[in-house]
Short mmCIF file of C-alpha atoms and ligand atoms in Angstrom, two decimals:
data_model
loop_
_atom_site.label_atom_id
_atom_site.label_comp_id
_atom_site.label_asym_id
_atom_site.label_seq_id
_atom_site.Cartn_x
_atom_site.Cartn_y
_atom_site.Cartn_z
CA UNK A 6 53.74 18.64 -12.93
CA UNK A 7 52.39 17.37 -16.28
CA UNK A 8 49.23 15.26 -16.53
CA UNK A 9 49.99 11.60 -15.78
CA UNK A 10 49.02 9.28 -18.59
CA UNK A 11 46.36 6.62 -18.05
CA UNK A 12 48.91 3.80 -17.86
CA UNK A 13 50.79 5.53 -15.04
CA UNK A 14 47.57 6.28 -13.16
CA UNK A 15 46.41 2.65 -13.45
CA UNK A 16 49.82 1.32 -12.35
CA UNK A 17 49.95 3.63 -9.34
CA UNK A 18 46.36 2.70 -8.43
CA UNK A 19 47.11 -1.03 -8.51
CA UNK A 20 50.32 -0.50 -6.50
CA UNK A 21 48.25 1.19 -3.75
CA UNK A 22 45.79 -1.73 -3.77
CA UNK A 23 48.62 -4.29 -3.72
CA UNK A 24 50.26 -2.41 -0.82
CA UNK A 25 47.03 -2.38 1.20
CA UNK A 26 46.66 1.42 0.91
CA UNK A 27 42.95 2.26 1.07
CA UNK A 28 41.41 3.95 -1.94
CA UNK A 29 39.47 7.03 -0.80
CA UNK A 30 36.66 8.92 -2.59
CA UNK A 31 38.89 11.73 -3.87
CA UNK A 32 41.62 9.35 -5.13
CA UNK A 33 41.96 8.56 -8.82
CA UNK A 34 40.45 5.15 -9.61
CA UNK A 35 39.73 3.23 -12.83
CA UNK A 36 36.12 3.81 -13.90
CA UNK A 37 35.58 0.04 -13.95
CA UNK A 38 36.62 -0.12 -10.26
CA UNK A 39 34.18 2.71 -9.47
CA UNK A 40 31.35 1.05 -11.41
CA UNK A 41 32.00 -2.34 -9.76
CA UNK A 42 31.76 -0.74 -6.32
CA UNK A 43 28.61 1.21 -7.23
CA UNK A 44 27.05 -2.04 -8.47
CA UNK A 45 28.06 -4.15 -5.45
CA UNK A 46 27.50 -1.59 -2.68
CA UNK A 47 24.13 -0.40 -4.02
CA UNK A 48 22.93 -4.00 -4.35
CA UNK A 49 24.23 -4.69 -0.86
CA UNK A 50 22.22 -1.70 0.40
CA UNK A 51 19.10 -2.91 -1.44
CA UNK A 52 19.56 -6.32 0.21
CA UNK A 53 19.62 -4.73 3.66
CA UNK A 54 16.42 -2.79 3.00
CA UNK A 55 14.48 -5.58 1.25
CA UNK A 56 15.81 -7.99 3.90
CA UNK A 57 13.63 -6.25 6.50
CA UNK A 58 10.43 -7.40 4.77
CA UNK A 59 10.41 -11.14 5.62
CA UNK A 60 11.05 -10.25 9.26
CA UNK A 61 8.53 -7.41 9.34
CA UNK A 62 5.93 -10.10 8.70
CA UNK A 63 6.54 -11.48 12.22
CA UNK A 64 6.80 -8.37 14.42
CA UNK A 65 3.09 -8.57 15.35
CA UNK A 66 3.28 -12.36 15.68
CA UNK A 67 6.35 -12.68 17.93
CA UNK A 68 5.64 -15.16 20.77
CA UNK A 69 6.47 -12.70 23.58
CA UNK A 70 7.53 -9.13 24.29
CA UNK A 71 11.24 -9.99 24.51
CA UNK A 72 11.25 -11.66 21.08
CA UNK A 73 9.28 -8.75 19.63
CA UNK A 74 11.76 -6.20 21.05
CA UNK A 75 14.78 -8.15 19.76
CA UNK A 76 13.23 -8.58 16.30
CA UNK A 77 12.37 -4.87 16.12
CA UNK A 78 15.94 -3.97 17.12
CA UNK A 79 17.33 -6.23 14.41
CA UNK A 80 15.05 -4.84 11.71
CA UNK A 81 16.02 -1.31 12.75
CA UNK A 82 19.71 -2.27 12.49
CA UNK A 83 19.16 -3.47 8.91
CA UNK A 84 17.68 -0.09 7.97
CA UNK A 85 20.81 1.54 9.38
CA UNK A 86 23.02 -0.83 7.38
CA UNK A 87 21.15 0.22 4.24
CA UNK A 88 21.73 3.88 5.16
CA UNK A 89 25.50 3.40 5.64
CA UNK A 90 25.73 1.59 2.32
CA UNK A 91 23.66 4.08 0.33
CA UNK A 92 25.91 6.77 1.83
CA UNK A 93 29.00 4.77 0.79
CA UNK A 94 27.64 4.55 -2.77
CA UNK A 95 27.19 8.34 -2.86
CA UNK A 96 30.92 8.78 -2.12
CA UNK A 97 31.49 7.20 -5.55
CA UNK A 98 29.40 9.84 -7.25
CA UNK A 99 26.28 7.70 -7.58
CA UNK A 100 22.90 9.35 -7.02
CA UNK A 101 20.92 7.63 -4.26
CA UNK A 102 17.56 8.14 -5.95
CA UNK A 103 18.93 6.65 -9.19
CA UNK A 104 20.13 3.53 -7.36
CA UNK A 105 16.71 3.16 -5.68
CA UNK A 106 14.97 3.66 -9.04
CA UNK A 107 17.18 0.84 -10.38
CA UNK A 108 15.92 -1.44 -7.59
CA UNK A 109 12.28 -0.56 -8.31
CA UNK A 110 12.69 -1.03 -12.08
CA UNK A 111 14.36 -4.44 -11.63
CA UNK A 112 17.62 -3.16 -13.15
CA UNK A 113 19.48 -3.64 -9.85
CA UNK A 114 19.61 -6.84 -7.84
CA UNK A 115 19.28 -7.64 -4.18
CA UNK A 116 20.11 -10.88 -2.40
CA UNK A 117 18.10 -13.84 -3.73
CA UNK A 118 17.48 -15.08 -0.19
CA UNK A 119 14.88 -12.40 0.50
CA UNK A 120 12.57 -13.75 -2.16
CA UNK A 121 11.61 -16.73 0.02
CA UNK A 122 8.54 -16.48 2.29
CA UNK A 123 8.79 -16.38 6.09
CA UNK A 124 6.08 -18.93 6.95
CA UNK A 125 6.67 -19.79 10.64
CA UNK A 126 8.28 -18.26 13.72
CA UNK A 127 11.18 -20.69 13.24
CA UNK A 128 11.95 -18.78 10.04
CA UNK A 129 12.86 -15.77 12.18
CA UNK A 130 15.45 -17.96 13.83
CA UNK A 131 16.71 -19.32 10.50
CA UNK A 132 17.04 -15.85 8.99
CA UNK A 133 19.13 -14.74 11.97
CA UNK A 134 21.18 -17.94 12.26
CA UNK A 135 21.68 -18.81 8.57
CA UNK A 136 21.09 -15.64 6.54
CA UNK A 137 22.87 -13.28 8.90
CA UNK A 138 25.43 -16.01 9.54
CA UNK A 139 26.12 -16.16 5.79
CA UNK A 140 26.11 -12.35 5.65
CA UNK A 141 28.75 -12.22 8.41
CA UNK A 142 30.91 -14.76 6.54
CA UNK A 143 30.73 -12.51 3.49
CA UNK A 144 30.95 -9.15 5.27
CA UNK A 145 33.89 -9.73 7.63
CA UNK A 146 36.38 -9.91 4.71
CA UNK A 147 34.69 -6.76 3.28
CA UNK A 148 36.03 -4.91 6.36
CA UNK A 149 39.37 -5.23 4.51
CA UNK A 150 37.98 -4.09 1.15
CA UNK A 151 40.34 -1.78 -0.75
CA UNK A 152 37.70 0.98 -0.89
CA UNK A 153 37.86 2.91 2.41
CA UNK A 154 34.23 3.98 2.93
CA UNK A 155 32.92 0.44 2.23
CA UNK A 156 35.49 -1.19 4.52
CA UNK A 157 34.69 1.24 7.34
CA UNK A 158 30.91 0.82 6.94
CA UNK A 159 31.39 -2.94 7.23
CA UNK A 160 33.13 -2.70 10.62
CA UNK A 161 29.97 -1.32 12.29
CA UNK A 162 27.68 -3.58 10.25
CA UNK A 163 29.57 -6.72 11.30
CA UNK A 164 29.35 -5.86 15.00
CA UNK A 165 25.54 -5.66 14.69
CA UNK A 166 25.33 -8.78 12.47
CA UNK A 167 26.89 -10.84 15.26
CA UNK A 168 23.95 -9.92 17.50
CA UNK A 169 21.56 -10.81 14.64
CA UNK A 170 23.13 -14.23 14.19
CA UNK A 171 23.17 -14.96 17.93
CA UNK A 172 19.54 -14.03 18.48
CA UNK A 173 18.54 -16.19 15.52
CA UNK A 174 20.47 -19.20 16.76
CA UNK A 175 18.90 -18.73 20.21
CA UNK A 176 15.40 -18.86 18.70
CA UNK A 177 16.22 -22.08 16.82
CA UNK A 178 17.98 -23.70 19.81
CA UNK A 179 14.94 -22.96 22.02
CA UNK A 180 12.59 -24.55 19.49
CA UNK A 181 14.92 -27.53 18.94
CA UNK A 182 14.80 -28.41 22.63
CA UNK A 183 11.09 -27.62 22.95
CA UNK A 184 7.97 -29.70 22.29
CA UNK A 185 7.94 -32.19 19.38
CA UNK A 186 5.86 -29.67 17.41
CA UNK A 187 8.47 -26.96 18.03
CA UNK A 188 11.31 -29.28 17.02
CA UNK A 189 9.43 -30.17 13.85
CA UNK A 190 8.85 -26.47 13.13
CA UNK A 191 12.61 -25.80 13.44
CA UNK A 192 13.55 -28.78 11.23
CA UNK A 193 10.94 -27.88 8.58
CA UNK A 194 12.29 -24.32 8.52
CA UNK A 195 15.91 -25.53 8.17
CA UNK A 196 14.80 -27.71 5.26
CA UNK A 197 13.48 -24.60 3.47
CA UNK A 198 16.27 -22.14 4.27
CA UNK A 199 19.45 -24.24 4.03
CA UNK A 200 19.99 -24.33 0.27
CA UNK A 201 18.84 -20.73 -0.44
CA UNK A 202 21.35 -19.64 2.24
CA UNK A 203 24.18 -21.35 0.33
CA UNK A 204 23.03 -19.53 -2.80
CA UNK A 205 23.63 -16.17 -1.05
CA UNK A 206 27.35 -16.50 -1.76
CA UNK A 207 26.72 -16.29 -5.49
CA UNK A 208 27.44 -18.66 -8.37
CA UNK A 209 30.35 -21.11 -8.33
CA UNK A 210 33.65 -19.38 -8.99
CA UNK A 211 33.78 -20.86 -12.49
CA UNK A 212 30.47 -19.12 -13.29
CA UNK A 213 31.19 -15.85 -11.47
CA UNK A 214 31.82 -13.06 -13.96
CA UNK A 215 33.15 -10.59 -11.37
CA UNK A 216 35.16 -12.62 -8.85
CA UNK A 217 38.57 -12.66 -10.55
CA UNK A 218 38.68 -8.89 -11.09
CA UNK A 219 37.17 -8.17 -7.67
CA UNK A 220 39.87 -10.33 -6.07
CA UNK A 221 42.56 -8.48 -8.05
CA UNK A 222 41.19 -5.15 -6.82
CA UNK A 223 40.88 -6.57 -3.25
CA UNK A 224 37.18 -5.76 -3.18
CA UNK A 225 36.76 -9.48 -2.52
CA UNK A 226 39.25 -11.20 -0.23
CA UNK A 227 37.83 -14.68 -0.79
CA UNK A 228 36.00 -16.24 -3.71
CA UNK A 229 32.31 -17.19 -3.59
CA UNK A 230 33.10 -20.89 -3.18
CA UNK A 231 35.69 -20.28 -0.44
CA UNK A 232 33.18 -18.26 1.63
CA UNK A 233 30.42 -20.81 1.01
CA UNK A 234 32.70 -23.61 2.22
CA UNK A 235 33.64 -21.61 5.34
CA UNK A 236 29.94 -21.09 6.07
CA UNK A 237 29.13 -24.82 5.70
CA UNK A 238 32.10 -25.82 7.87
CA UNK A 239 30.98 -23.50 10.70
CA UNK A 240 27.22 -24.06 10.47
CA UNK A 241 26.90 -27.85 10.18
CA UNK A 242 28.37 -28.46 13.69
CA UNK A 243 25.97 -25.82 15.08
CA UNK A 244 23.01 -27.71 13.60
CA UNK A 245 24.32 -30.98 15.03
CA UNK A 246 24.79 -29.36 18.44
CA UNK A 247 21.03 -28.64 18.64
CA UNK A 248 19.99 -31.92 17.05
CA UNK A 249 18.80 -30.61 13.68
CA UNK A 250 19.60 -32.38 10.39
CA UNK A 251 20.99 -30.39 7.47
CA UNK A 252 18.86 -31.36 4.44
CA UNK A 253 21.73 -32.60 2.24
CA UNK A 254 22.09 -36.34 1.63
CA UNK A 255 25.63 -35.79 0.25
CA UNK A 256 26.87 -33.86 3.30
CA UNK A 257 29.91 -35.62 4.75
CA UNK A 258 32.95 -34.48 6.70
CA UNK A 259 36.07 -35.12 4.64
CA UNK A 260 38.86 -36.20 6.99
CA UNK A 261 41.45 -35.55 4.26
CA UNK A 262 40.52 -31.94 3.50
CA UNK A 263 39.12 -31.05 6.93
CA UNK A 264 36.04 -29.60 5.25
CA UNK A 265 32.48 -30.82 4.69
CA UNK A 266 31.73 -32.13 1.24
CA UNK A 267 28.20 -31.11 0.27
CA UNK A 268 25.70 -31.66 -2.51
CA UNK A 269 25.17 -29.69 -5.73
CA UNK A 270 23.21 -26.45 -5.45
CA UNK A 271 20.14 -26.10 -7.67
CA UNK A 272 21.51 -23.36 -9.91
CA UNK A 273 18.39 -23.31 -12.06
CA UNK A 274 16.43 -22.27 -8.97
CA UNK A 275 19.09 -19.68 -8.11
CA UNK A 276 19.03 -18.00 -11.51
CA UNK A 277 15.23 -18.16 -11.69
CA UNK A 278 15.06 -16.27 -8.38
CA UNK A 279 17.81 -13.81 -9.40
CA UNK A 280 15.91 -13.13 -12.63
CA UNK A 281 12.78 -12.17 -10.69
CA UNK A 282 10.81 -15.43 -10.78
CA UNK A 283 11.14 -16.40 -7.13
CA UNK A 284 8.18 -16.89 -4.75
CA UNK A 285 8.21 -13.34 -3.36
CA UNK A 286 10.09 -11.15 -5.88
CA UNK A 287 7.00 -9.25 -7.04
CA UNK A 288 5.67 -8.81 -3.49
CA UNK A 289 9.04 -7.50 -2.25
CA UNK A 290 9.44 -4.90 -5.01
CA UNK A 291 5.82 -3.81 -4.68
CA UNK A 292 6.30 -3.32 -0.92
CA UNK A 293 9.44 -1.26 -1.55
CA UNK A 294 7.72 0.90 -4.17
CA UNK A 295 4.77 1.55 -1.83
CA UNK A 296 7.11 2.44 1.04
CA UNK A 297 9.09 4.79 -1.21
CA UNK A 298 5.97 6.56 -2.50
CA UNK A 299 4.24 6.71 0.90
CA UNK A 300 7.44 7.98 2.52
CA UNK A 301 7.95 10.87 0.07
CA UNK A 302 6.39 13.38 2.49
CA UNK A 303 8.94 12.43 5.16
CA UNK A 304 11.84 12.99 2.77
CA UNK A 305 10.34 16.30 1.57
CA UNK A 306 9.85 17.46 5.18
CA UNK A 307 13.43 16.56 6.07
CA UNK A 308 14.77 18.50 3.06
CA UNK A 309 12.55 21.51 3.85
CA UNK A 310 13.74 21.49 7.46
CA UNK A 311 17.41 21.19 6.40
CA UNK A 312 16.99 24.09 3.95
CA UNK A 313 15.33 26.26 6.64
CA UNK A 314 18.19 25.48 9.03
CA UNK A 315 20.71 26.34 6.32
CA UNK A 316 18.91 29.67 5.63
CA UNK A 317 18.99 30.51 9.36
CA UNK A 318 22.72 29.70 9.46
CA UNK A 319 23.32 31.94 6.41
CA UNK A 320 21.48 34.84 8.11
CA UNK A 321 23.44 34.33 11.32
CA UNK A 322 26.74 34.37 9.43
CA UNK A 323 25.72 37.43 7.39
CA UNK A 324 25.12 39.68 10.43
N1 3HC B 413 21.37 -12.79 -5.14
C1 3HC B 413 21.19 -11.97 -6.22
N2 3HC B 413 22.15 -11.78 -7.17
C2 3HC B 413 23.32 -12.42 -7.00
C3 3HC B 413 23.58 -13.26 -5.90
C4 3HC B 413 22.54 -13.43 -4.96
N3 3HC B 413 22.67 -14.23 -3.88
N4 3HC B 413 24.85 -13.74 -6.03
C5 3HC B 413 25.35 -13.21 -7.16
N5 3HC B 413 24.43 -12.43 -7.75
C6 3HC B 413 24.58 -11.71 -9.02
C7 3HC B 413 25.68 -10.67 -8.94
O1 3HC B 413 25.15 -9.44 -8.43
C8 3HC B 413 26.07 -10.56 -10.42
O2 3HC B 413 25.07 -9.85 -11.12
P1 3HC B 413 25.33 -8.30 -11.57
O3 3HC B 413 26.56 -8.28 -12.43
O4 3HC B 413 24.07 -7.93 -12.28
O5 3HC B 413 25.51 -7.54 -10.27
C9 3HC B 413 25.94 -12.01 -10.89
O6 3HC B 413 25.03 -12.65 -10.00
C10 3HC B 413 27.27 -12.75 -10.95
O7 3HC B 413 27.69 -13.01 -9.62
P2 3HC B 413 29.19 -12.71 -9.15
O8 3HC B 413 29.53 -13.67 -8.09
O9 3HC B 413 30.09 -12.64 -10.35
O10 3HC B 413 28.98 -11.23 -8.58
P3 3HC B 413 29.78 -10.54 -7.37
O11 3HC B 413 31.26 -10.61 -7.59
O12 3HC B 413 29.14 -9.22 -7.18
O13 3HC B 413 29.47 -11.48 -6.09
C11 3HC B 413 28.20 -11.20 -4.05
C12 3HC B 413 28.15 -11.55 -5.55
C13 3HC B 413 29.00 -12.30 -3.33
C14 3HC B 413 26.77 -11.13 -3.50
C15 3HC B 413 28.91 -9.85 -3.93
O14 3HC B 413 28.23 -8.92 -4.70
C16 3HC B 413 28.96 -9.34 -2.49
O15 3HC B 413 29.77 -9.79 -1.70
N6 3HC B 413 28.12 -8.35 -2.17
C17 3HC B 413 28.18 -7.70 -0.86
C18 3HC B 413 27.45 -8.48 0.21
C19 3HC B 413 25.98 -8.64 -0.11
O16 3HC B 413 25.41 -7.97 -0.92
N7 3HC B 413 25.34 -9.58 0.57
C20 3HC B 413 23.93 -9.83 0.31
C21 3HC B 413 23.20 -10.10 1.56
S1 3HC B 413 23.21 -8.75 2.63
C22 3HC B 413 22.46 -9.38 3.97
O17 3HC B 413 22.05 -10.48 4.01
C23 3HC B 413 22.38 -8.49 5.15
C24 3HC B 413 21.75 -9.11 6.34
O18 3HC B 413 21.95 -8.23 7.42
C25 3HC B 413 20.31 -9.31 6.18
#
């Protein structure tokens, strides 16, 4: 059979996507599709790993053993999510160390939300309730992503995110029905985390350079604004249920549309944070670089052990 020309390959690829046939690592794919996935999945993985840092700040300060155990379990889950996603990136031919170098050099992004400081215990609740809640809103549709390894990684990730969101909401609900000081701590934390959580979904659709193509390739199943709206519609009633006030003077339920209208996001702040000028960007990257350098001996030991095991296997097979 002769070589198919590029036009045929691209048409057959898009037909598979349109017919909900998963694209697998060994399938032909447009380079732009491959590069888009390497960009998005590697940045997703970076977000999981960097996302552990704000919470790590509170492991030694958790109010009791149960909260400490739950927080440790959640942080450990996030490391595993990063592992799945770095593995998914490697199926596209990307080199894991290169992607991590890109994070350390500032070439690659990670979610803006993790550049905000975790100042009180209530922030642990907000990160679980709002940040993981937003992550779930964004990640559930990714379980239907056209690229097989990413979609499958998301199925396991989403199961664990649900636990993350529930434990966060439980922390906030406890504080909200606690002493006046605890209620105030929860409200003050909501005031700080609400708008940065809306920014997690990315720029408005009109300003999103990737959304249209990512929708066409069924990498994205909803646009940034659609997911943001879904998040607001679900989360505002939760806040009301525990007596907290969402810090948005323009927030109002629209009887006609059945959705909440909400105020304008501070996009200057968003892009400042994305460009590396947020409150914690430098601290986060420095922590990641230190961990990477200090953990080199672990990686070297694991490789040495794997090579020794492989040698043993070779000898066994040779006799
Ligand atoms: N933080 C940092 N950069 C962001 C961003 C954010 N919140 N939102 C958008 N951007 C960047 C994009 O990466 C892109 O820059 P690039 O071309 O250099 O990559 C640019 O802004 C334009 O944005 P687009 O909307 O056009 O880009 P995308 O189509 O990639 O959409 C996205 C952005 C919605 C974040 C999409 O990449 C996505 O769905 N990624 C997978 C999910 C993910 O990464 N979530 C982040 C949080 S993970 C998390 O919270 C886990 C939890 O367990 C802790």
